[in-house]
Every structure is written in C-alpha cells, then in structure tokens.
Amino acid sequence: MTAGYSGTSGERRPVPRHLLSVADLGQEGIQEVMALADSFAEVSERSIPRVPALRGKTVMSLFYEDSTRTRLSFEAAAKRLSADTLTFTVSASSVSKGECLRDTAETISAMGVDAVVIRHASAGAPWQVASWVDACVINAGDGWHEHPTQALLDCYTIRSRMGSLHGLRIAIVGDVKHSRVARSDVLAFTMLGAEVTLVAPPTLLPPNLSGWPVRVSSDLDAVLGNCGVVYMLRMQAERQTEALLPSLREYTARFGLTRARADLLADDALVMHPGPMNRGVEIAADVAELPCSVITRQVANGVAVRMAVLFLLLGASPRG
Ligand code: ASP
C-alpha cells in the first residue's frame, strides 16, 4: 500500500516527496504532522530523548541565511530520531569561492544525503534544489515566500492550547509584506478553518492581496478584543530597501503590542511571535513574558513538529 493520508473521501493522498510549501501537505497532511508531533513531544521529555526511527539516514542543513531557532531545531529533531546530521556553513564553504547553488546541491547529492533542509534568500530556491537532488528537500525559509515548518509549529501550538483552529479568529500583525511566515501561516491557518485578519499599515502589506483568504485592517485596537490569537511579526528591516514607515516610534505607537493593548485581549487569547523579537518595536518586553504569551512554547514545539516532518518525509513510517 502507498503511504498517504486517508481523507474523508476514502482516497489516499500520497505523502509528498518534499516539503516546499504548506500546500504540499494540505489540510490532511497538516493534521497528520500534528498527530505525529503529539507522539514525538513525549520523546523530548524522556531522560534520554532519542528514538531509533531514522537510524542510518543523513539530514543536511544548508543555510544561506542566518538562523537560530530553525537550524538548531531541525538538528535537534534529526538527532532525537537518531539520524546523522551534517551542517553546511556557507561562509566556510566553496560558496565563498563562487560555487553556484546547483554545483553545491549536486555535491551534496553525490554524498548520499537523505534530506536537505534549505534556507535561502531567493524565493523558489528550494524548488530548484529539489529538481537537482535525489534527497527530500525541506524549505526552511525562502526569501519572502514561505516557511512551512514555522506554520506547522504555529498550528500545533494553537491546537495544543485551543483544541482546534476551526472558527478561531487570528490577527497577524506587522510587516506582512516581507514575511514568509505570514504567507505560510495564512495558508495553514485558513486550511484548518481559522479566520485570518492582517493588521498592518498599507506600506507593509503585499501590493496585491487578491486570492489571499483574509480580511485586512489598520486598526489594531479594534481587532484585538475580537481575536483568539494575535500573531506579531518581526519588523524585517534587513528586507526593506526603501523607507516604508515615517518612523519606528510611530509604527510602535500604532501597531506595537504594548502592555495597554495586551489588556484588550480576551482572557484566553494567545500572543505569538516567530522570533527573533524586536522587543520594544513590535512587542513590548513585558508582553512577551505574560502568561498569554506562548512564544517559548512555539520554540519547544518546533522540535517535535520537525521530528514529525522528517519522519513523515523520510518514509520510516510503518504505513510505508
Ligand atoms: N525566523 C522567521 C524567519 O526566518 C521570522 C523572522 O525572521 O522574522 O522568517
């Protein structure tokens, strides 16, 4: 039998070969990853947090852009599944001698790697690598485009606290224009039945939102009392090539999650952020520490969710 998800129609949808976009999984695939993550979360709590599920497999991280959480979390996930890990550091590789992405990908492929976890500044780079290598490719962030495992861990975190995303109102606030997290989150949250409102100044929204299943607002105070989750995005100064805001201070005054604004949230609402936070810009330092903030929970859940993704894609499932 082919490994896959059993949908309500009874048809089996095959497990995707790569995880490039949240769309590769669809609603059923996201549910499957979350169910697997439930069992892997327990592994992380053991005194020896390791299972032999991916023994003999090799996972390589290939990061052309900086990362703290995503790279460490993939490497922890691979190790907890007993896979071997290889880390490619761009600045210490032949990329600094001018080697192109294709040659690097083919070199990696020749080494017999089973999975490549790639982050790249160019949208679409993971798709290209997937067409050149035999390994499974996992998109760990491509430019402004997508960051599917961030969306999966966000769904998992919300589901763990709220039970379900169905019918939940989620506000995604801030620099949507430059955010691959926002793009993947909108896809994943709406696939699971949430209603998403983007809250941002017009200059920090994508120029064309047609096809985005979202509402848009520029009045954060009005949205806050009415949402179950407020998801704050980092102000991505490194991606802003022109002046998009009069000043950061003005931005914080209108769109920052200050302590006073956090008081507008319902008692059971959650505050989220993908990290790294600009404390004092999009989120006040003390708000990140409130009981309603699940920001460190997101990081912890990232390991179990990435274990689930690696396990699913590398075909070690007994369903295979
Ligand atoms: N860490 C996330 C990313 O790589 C969010 C951010 O950098 O703002 O996209």
Tab-separated table of C-alpha atoms and ligand atoms in Angstrom:
chain	number	residue	atom	x	y	z
A	1	MET	CA	0.000	0.000	0.000
A	2	THR	CA	1.243	3.508	-0.770
A	3	ALA	CA	1.915	5.660	2.261
A	4	GLY	CA	-0.538	8.500	2.407
A	5	TYR	CA	-3.311	10.282	4.222
A	6	SER	CA	-6.733	8.715	4.323
A	7	GLY	CA	-9.128	11.513	3.500
A	8	THR	CA	-12.821	11.617	4.284
A	9	SER	CA	-13.460	10.511	0.707
A	10	GLY	CA	-11.539	7.319	1.468
A	11	GLU	CA	-8.947	8.208	-1.193
A	12	ARG	CA	-5.341	8.171	-0.106
A	13	ARG	CA	-3.299	11.261	-0.873
A	14	PRO	CA	0.387	10.324	-1.173
A	15	VAL	CA	2.887	11.723	1.309
A	16	PRO	CA	4.712	14.484	-0.588
A	17	ARG	CA	8.314	13.822	-1.548
A	18	HIS	CA	9.400	17.290	-0.400
A	19	LEU	CA	8.027	19.936	1.950
A	20	LEU	CA	8.398	23.146	-0.040
A	21	SER	CA	5.071	24.810	0.724
A	22	VAL	CA	2.321	24.240	3.271
A	23	ALA	CA	0.184	23.472	0.212
A	24	ASP	CA	2.199	20.252	-0.321
A	25	LEU	CA	0.564	18.839	2.796
A	26	GLY	CA	-2.947	20.173	2.514
A	27	GLN	CA	-5.333	20.028	5.450
A	28	GLU	CA	-4.959	16.271	5.974
A	29	GLY	CA	-1.193	16.400	5.848
A	30	ILE	CA	-1.085	19.178	8.442
A	31	GLN	CA	-3.320	17.093	10.716
A	32	GLU	CA	-1.058	14.099	10.199
A	33	VAL	CA	2.071	16.096	11.088
A	34	MET	CA	0.346	17.368	14.257
A	35	ALA	CA	-0.709	13.859	15.263
A	36	LEU	CA	2.858	12.594	14.791
A	37	ALA	CA	4.200	15.601	16.727
A	38	ASP	CA	1.996	14.582	19.673
A	39	SER	CA	3.908	11.318	19.950
A	40	PHE	CA	7.314	12.933	19.386
A	41	ALA	CA	6.655	15.602	22.061
A	42	GLU	CA	6.706	12.759	24.581
A	43	VAL	CA	10.140	11.627	23.323
A	44	SER	CA	11.600	15.073	24.053
A	45	GLU	CA	10.525	14.733	27.701
A	46	ARG	CA	12.408	11.458	28.279
A	47	SER	CA	15.700	11.446	30.198
A	48	ILE	CA	17.330	10.134	27.012
A	49	PRO	CA	15.330	11.938	24.304
A	50	ARG	CA	16.114	9.648	21.395
A	51	VAL	CA	14.327	7.019	19.305
A	52	PRO	CA	15.911	4.934	16.527
A	53	ALA	CA	13.302	5.870	13.885
A	54	LEU	CA	15.743	7.405	11.373
A	55	ARG	CA	18.887	5.467	12.207
A	56	GLY	CA	21.084	5.261	9.086
A	57	LYS	CA	19.560	8.396	7.490
A	58	THR	CA	21.528	11.596	6.957
A	59	VAL	CA	19.991	15.059	7.226
A	60	MET	CA	21.941	18.054	5.962
A	61	SER	CA	21.211	21.669	6.866
A	62	LEU	CA	22.092	24.068	4.090
A	63	PHE	CA	21.531	27.607	5.372
A	64	TYR	CA	22.368	30.529	3.084
A	65	GLU	CA	20.654	32.927	5.515
A	66	ASP	CA	21.115	33.326	9.264
A	67	SER	CA	19.029	31.259	11.601
A	68	THR	CA	18.963	30.410	15.285
A	69	ARG	CA	15.728	28.575	16.062
A	70	THR	CA	15.048	26.808	12.774
A	71	ARG	CA	18.512	25.351	12.242
A	72	LEU	CA	19.007	24.254	15.847
A	73	SER	CA	15.541	22.822	15.993
A	74	PHE	CA	15.955	20.763	12.789
A	75	GLU	CA	19.298	19.478	14.039
A	76	ALA	CA	17.844	18.575	17.452
A	77	ALA	CA	14.913	16.883	15.693
A	78	ALA	CA	17.188	14.816	13.436
A	79	LYS	CA	19.394	13.778	16.375
A	80	ARG	CA	16.399	12.766	18.507
A	81	LEU	CA	15.380	10.467	15.646
A	82	SER	CA	18.961	9.045	15.563
A	83	ALA	CA	19.704	10.415	12.084
A	84	ASP	CA	23.216	11.630	11.266
A	85	THR	CA	23.435	15.384	10.749
A	86	LEU	CA	25.678	17.455	8.524
A	87	THR	CA	25.790	21.231	8.750
A	88	PHE	CA	26.792	23.275	5.757
A	89	THR	CA	28.122	26.690	6.742
A	90	VAL	CA	28.014	28.922	3.694
A	91	SER	CA	30.778	31.294	4.837
A	92	ALA	CA	33.161	28.340	5.378
A	93	SER	CA	32.339	26.573	2.095
A	94	SER	CA	33.200	26.860	-1.597
A	95	VAL	CA	30.213	29.209	-1.967
A	96	SER	CA	32.614	31.931	-0.813
A	97	LYS	CA	34.790	30.915	-3.823
A	98	GLY	CA	31.824	31.467	-6.119
A	99	GLU	CA	30.316	27.970	-6.310
A	100	CYS	CA	26.746	28.165	-7.570
A	101	LEU	CA	23.696	26.646	-5.894
A	102	ARG	CA	23.412	23.873	-8.472
A	103	ASP	CA	27.012	22.687	-8.032
A	104	THR	CA	26.651	22.794	-4.262
A	105	ALA	CA	23.392	20.819	-4.476
A	106	GLU	CA	24.956	18.217	-6.746
A	107	THR	CA	27.957	17.853	-4.446
A	108	ILE	CA	25.602	17.217	-1.542
A	109	SER	CA	23.604	14.751	-3.590
A	110	ALA	CA	26.753	12.830	-4.508
A	111	MET	CA	27.385	12.309	-0.793
A	112	GLY	CA	24.186	10.314	-0.401
A	113	VAL	CA	22.270	12.664	1.861
A	114	ASP	CA	18.642	11.635	2.549
A	115	ALA	CA	17.208	15.050	3.401
A	116	VAL	CA	18.315	18.615	2.728
A	117	VAL	CA	16.912	21.378	4.927
A	118	ILE	CA	17.489	24.588	2.998
A	119	ARG	CA	17.124	28.289	3.781
A	120	HIS	CA	17.889	30.745	1.011
A	121	ALA	CA	17.360	34.442	0.362
A	122	SER	CA	15.772	33.747	-3.042
A	123	ALA	CA	12.140	32.723	-3.295
A	124	GLY	CA	11.943	29.412	-5.139
A	125	ALA	CA	15.488	28.190	-4.384
A	126	PRO	CA	14.231	25.057	-2.538
A	127	TRP	CA	12.150	24.091	-5.615
A	128	GLN	CA	15.253	24.326	-7.780
A	129	VAL	CA	17.302	22.229	-5.376
A	130	ALA	CA	14.505	19.645	-5.295
A	131	SER	CA	14.782	19.312	-9.068
A	132	TRP	CA	18.547	18.646	-8.861
A	133	VAL	CA	18.931	16.220	-5.938
A	134	ASP	CA	17.586	12.783	-5.049
A	135	ALA	CA	17.127	13.738	-1.396
A	136	CYS	CA	13.908	15.023	0.204
A	137	VAL	CA	14.059	18.806	0.343
A	138	ILE	CA	12.549	20.796	3.184
A	139	ASN	CA	12.067	24.534	2.807
A	140	ALA	CA	13.341	26.253	5.962
A	141	GLY	CA	12.531	29.712	4.533
A	142	ASP	CA	12.926	31.083	1.011
A	143	GLY	CA	13.130	34.853	0.762
A	144	TRP	CA	9.770	36.488	1.460
A	145	HIS	CA	7.955	33.463	0.160
A	146	GLU	CA	7.313	30.552	2.552
A	147	HIS	CA	8.389	28.974	5.825
A	148	PRO	CA	6.220	25.876	6.055
A	149	THR	CA	7.619	24.301	9.230
A	150	GLN	CA	7.091	27.579	11.115
A	151	ALA	CA	3.434	27.438	10.083
A	152	LEU	CA	3.176	23.809	11.183
A	153	LEU	CA	4.599	24.536	14.623
A	154	ASP	CA	2.310	27.554	14.900
A	155	CYS	CA	-0.750	25.406	14.098
A	156	TYR	CA	0.451	22.792	16.575
A	157	THR	CA	0.955	25.400	19.323
A	158	ILE	CA	-2.505	26.879	18.779
A	159	ARG	CA	-4.140	23.451	18.661
A	160	SER	CA	-2.362	22.389	21.880
A	161	ARG	CA	-3.783	25.411	23.726
A	162	MET	CA	-7.146	25.912	21.999
A	163	GLY	CA	-8.056	22.363	20.930
A	164	SER	CA	-8.681	23.392	17.314
A	165	LEU	CA	-8.222	26.244	14.862
A	166	HIS	CA	-11.677	25.832	13.385
A	167	GLY	CA	-13.616	29.105	13.596
A	168	LEU	CA	-10.799	30.790	15.545
A	169	ARG	CA	-10.099	34.460	14.771
A	170	ILE	CA	-6.382	35.067	14.259
A	171	ALA	CA	-4.843	38.515	13.759
A	172	ILE	CA	-1.454	38.583	12.014
A	173	VAL	CA	0.109	41.954	12.743
A	174	GLY	CA	3.007	43.890	11.263
A	175	ASP	CA	5.409	43.509	8.373
A	176	VAL	CA	3.346	41.084	6.275
A	177	LYS	CA	4.926	42.269	3.051
A	178	HIS	CA	8.361	40.818	3.807
A	179	SER	CA	7.200	37.868	5.881
A	180	ARG	CA	7.458	34.292	4.643
A	181	VAL	CA	5.955	33.296	7.995
A	182	ALA	CA	2.807	35.291	7.241
A	183	ARG	CA	2.410	33.641	3.822
A	184	SER	CA	2.734	30.107	5.201
A	185	ASP	CA	0.624	30.884	8.281
A	186	VAL	CA	-2.241	32.320	6.234
A	187	LEU	CA	-2.294	29.154	4.116
A	188	ALA	CA	-2.108	26.777	7.069
A	189	PHE	CA	-4.454	28.634	9.433
A	190	THR	CA	-7.170	29.025	6.826
A	191	MET	CA	-6.820	25.391	5.680
A	192	LEU	CA	-7.627	24.436	9.278
A	193	GLY	CA	-10.699	26.686	9.306
A	194	ALA	CA	-9.417	29.818	11.082
A	195	GLU	CA	-10.459	33.346	10.056
A	196	VAL	CA	-7.385	35.497	9.500
A	197	THR	CA	-7.183	39.298	9.663
A	198	LEU	CA	-3.980	41.033	8.574
A	199	VAL	CA	-3.297	44.206	10.544
A	200	ALA	CA	-0.639	46.487	9.070
A	201	PRO	CA	-0.007	49.884	7.543
A	202	PRO	CA	-0.681	49.730	3.759
A	203	THR	CA	3.045	50.041	3.003
A	204	LEU	CA	3.743	46.803	4.896
A	205	LEU	CA	1.098	44.769	3.074
A	206	PRO	CA	1.794	42.904	-0.190
A	207	PRO	CA	0.769	45.124	-3.120
A	208	ASN	CA	-1.731	42.547	-4.349
A	209	LEU	CA	-3.804	40.590	-1.867
A	210	SER	CA	-6.204	39.072	-4.382
A	211	GLY	CA	-6.503	35.386	-3.691
A	212	TRP	CA	-5.495	35.779	-0.043
A	213	PRO	CA	-8.358	34.390	2.075
A	214	VAL	CA	-8.037	37.177	4.658
A	215	ARG	CA	-9.560	40.379	5.959
A	216	VAL	CA	-7.414	43.464	6.285
A	217	SER	CA	-7.463	46.170	8.940
A	218	SER	CA	-5.256	49.030	10.024
A	219	ASP	CA	-6.929	49.387	13.436
A	220	LEU	CA	-5.148	47.075	15.843
A	221	ASP	CA	-7.133	48.220	18.886
A	222	ALA	CA	-10.410	47.307	17.193
A	223	VAL	CA	-9.178	43.843	16.184
A	224	LEU	CA	-7.589	42.848	19.491
A	225	GLY	CA	-10.744	42.477	21.582
A	226	ASN	CA	-12.178	40.238	18.929
A	227	CYS	CA	-9.456	37.680	18.267
A	228	GLY	CA	-8.373	34.430	19.915
A	229	VAL	CA	-4.760	34.703	18.751
A	230	VAL	CA	-2.618	37.748	17.997
A	231	TYR	CA	0.445	36.831	15.946
A	232	MET	CA	3.067	39.593	15.943
A	233	LEU	CA	5.556	39.679	13.048
A	234	ARG	CA	9.090	40.961	13.266
A	235	MET	CA	9.817	44.276	11.596
A	236	GLN	CA	12.166	42.961	8.889
A	237	ALA	CA	14.447	45.952	8.458
A	238	GLU	CA	17.003	43.857	6.525
A	239	ARG	CA	14.472	43.296	3.725
A	240	GLN	CA	13.266	46.894	3.480
A	241	THR	CA	15.085	48.660	0.687
A	242	GLU	CA	13.035	51.869	0.884
A	243	ALA	CA	11.536	53.941	3.663
A	244	LEU	CA	8.167	52.304	4.264
A	245	LEU	CA	7.383	53.977	7.581
A	246	PRO	CA	7.604	57.538	8.844
A	247	SER	CA	9.448	56.251	11.942
A	248	LEU	CA	9.730	53.151	14.081
A	249	ARG	CA	8.362	55.071	17.040
A	250	GLU	CA	5.217	55.915	15.097
A	251	TYR	CA	4.904	52.303	13.976
A	252	THR	CA	5.119	51.066	17.567
A	253	ALA	CA	2.551	53.618	18.668
A	254	ARG	CA	0.006	52.307	16.138
A	255	PHE	CA	0.919	48.658	15.615
A	256	GLY	CA	3.072	47.588	18.567
A	257	LEU	CA	1.640	45.162	21.119
A	258	THR	CA	2.062	47.338	24.187
A	259	ARG	CA	1.016	46.298	27.681
A	260	ALA	CA	-2.074	48.516	27.424
A	261	ARG	CA	-3.074	46.819	24.165
A	262	ALA	CA	-2.477	43.353	25.594
A	263	ASP	CA	-5.121	44.211	28.218
A	264	LEU	CA	-7.678	44.464	25.391
A	265	LEU	CA	-7.240	40.736	24.636
A	266	ALA	CA	-9.778	38.173	25.830
A	267	ASP	CA	-8.700	36.207	28.943
A	268	ASP	CA	-7.942	33.046	26.975
A	269	ALA	CA	-6.313	34.732	23.941
A	270	LEU	CA	-2.755	33.817	22.925
A	271	VAL	CA	0.162	36.052	21.925
A	272	MET	CA	2.576	34.552	19.371
A	273	HIS	CA	5.757	35.625	17.566
A	274	PRO	CA	8.049	33.568	15.310
A	275	GLY	CA	11.253	35.108	16.725
A	276	PRO	CA	13.623	36.801	16.728
A	277	MET	CA	11.700	39.530	18.563
A	278	ASN	CA	12.473	43.219	18.344
A	279	ARG	CA	11.432	43.929	21.918
A	280	GLY	CA	10.127	47.453	22.197
A	281	VAL	CA	9.238	47.647	18.479
A	282	GLU	CA	6.507	45.170	17.503
A	283	ILE	CA	6.112	43.772	21.019
A	284	ALA	CA	6.778	45.267	24.441
A	285	ALA	CA	9.344	43.384	26.524
A	286	ASP	CA	6.888	42.652	29.351
A	287	VAL	CA	4.134	41.430	26.993
A	288	ALA	CA	6.412	38.652	25.748
A	289	GLU	CA	6.587	37.399	29.358
A	290	LEU	CA	2.841	37.436	30.121
A	291	PRO	CA	1.065	34.100	30.757
A	292	CYS	CA	-0.878	34.570	27.494
A	293	SER	CA	2.419	34.563	25.530
A	294	VAL	CA	3.267	31.164	24.031
A	295	ILE	CA	6.433	32.353	22.276
A	296	THR	CA	8.806	29.966	24.062
A	297	ARG	CA	6.235	27.177	23.648
A	298	GLN	CA	6.427	27.773	19.877
A	299	VAL	CA	10.183	27.151	20.016
A	300	ALA	CA	9.807	23.992	22.121
A	301	ASN	CA	7.061	22.655	19.852
A	302	GLY	CA	9.281	23.309	16.838
A	303	VAL	CA	11.438	20.303	17.689
A	304	ALA	CA	8.538	17.817	17.920
A	305	VAL	CA	6.961	19.209	14.753
A	306	ARG	CA	10.228	18.970	12.803
A	307	MET	CA	10.714	15.412	14.073
A	308	ALA	CA	7.266	14.681	12.650
A	309	VAL	CA	8.151	16.258	9.291
A	310	LEU	CA	11.452	14.383	8.970
A	311	PHE	CA	9.805	11.120	9.972
A	312	LEU	CA	6.951	11.589	7.524
A	313	LEU	CA	9.137	12.524	4.551
A	314	LEU	CA	11.924	10.054	5.107
A	315	GLY	CA	9.424	7.257	4.836
A	316	ALA	CA	10.249	5.465	8.060
A	317	SER	CA	6.592	5.213	8.872
A	318	PRO	CA	5.215	1.697	9.375
A	319	ARG	CA	2.476	2.764	6.954
A	320	GLY	CA	5.057	2.728	4.157
B	1	ASP	N1	12.535	33.471	11.918
B	1	ASP	C1	11.498	33.780	10.978
B	1	ASP	C2	12.011	33.675	9.555
B	1	ASP	O1	13.093	33.185	9.342
B	1	ASP	C3	10.848	35.088	11.240
B	1	ASP	C4	11.725	36.291	11.120
B	1	ASP	O2	12.908	36.209	10.839
B	1	ASP	O3	11.146	37.373	11.302
B	1	ASP	O4	11.323	34.064	8.649
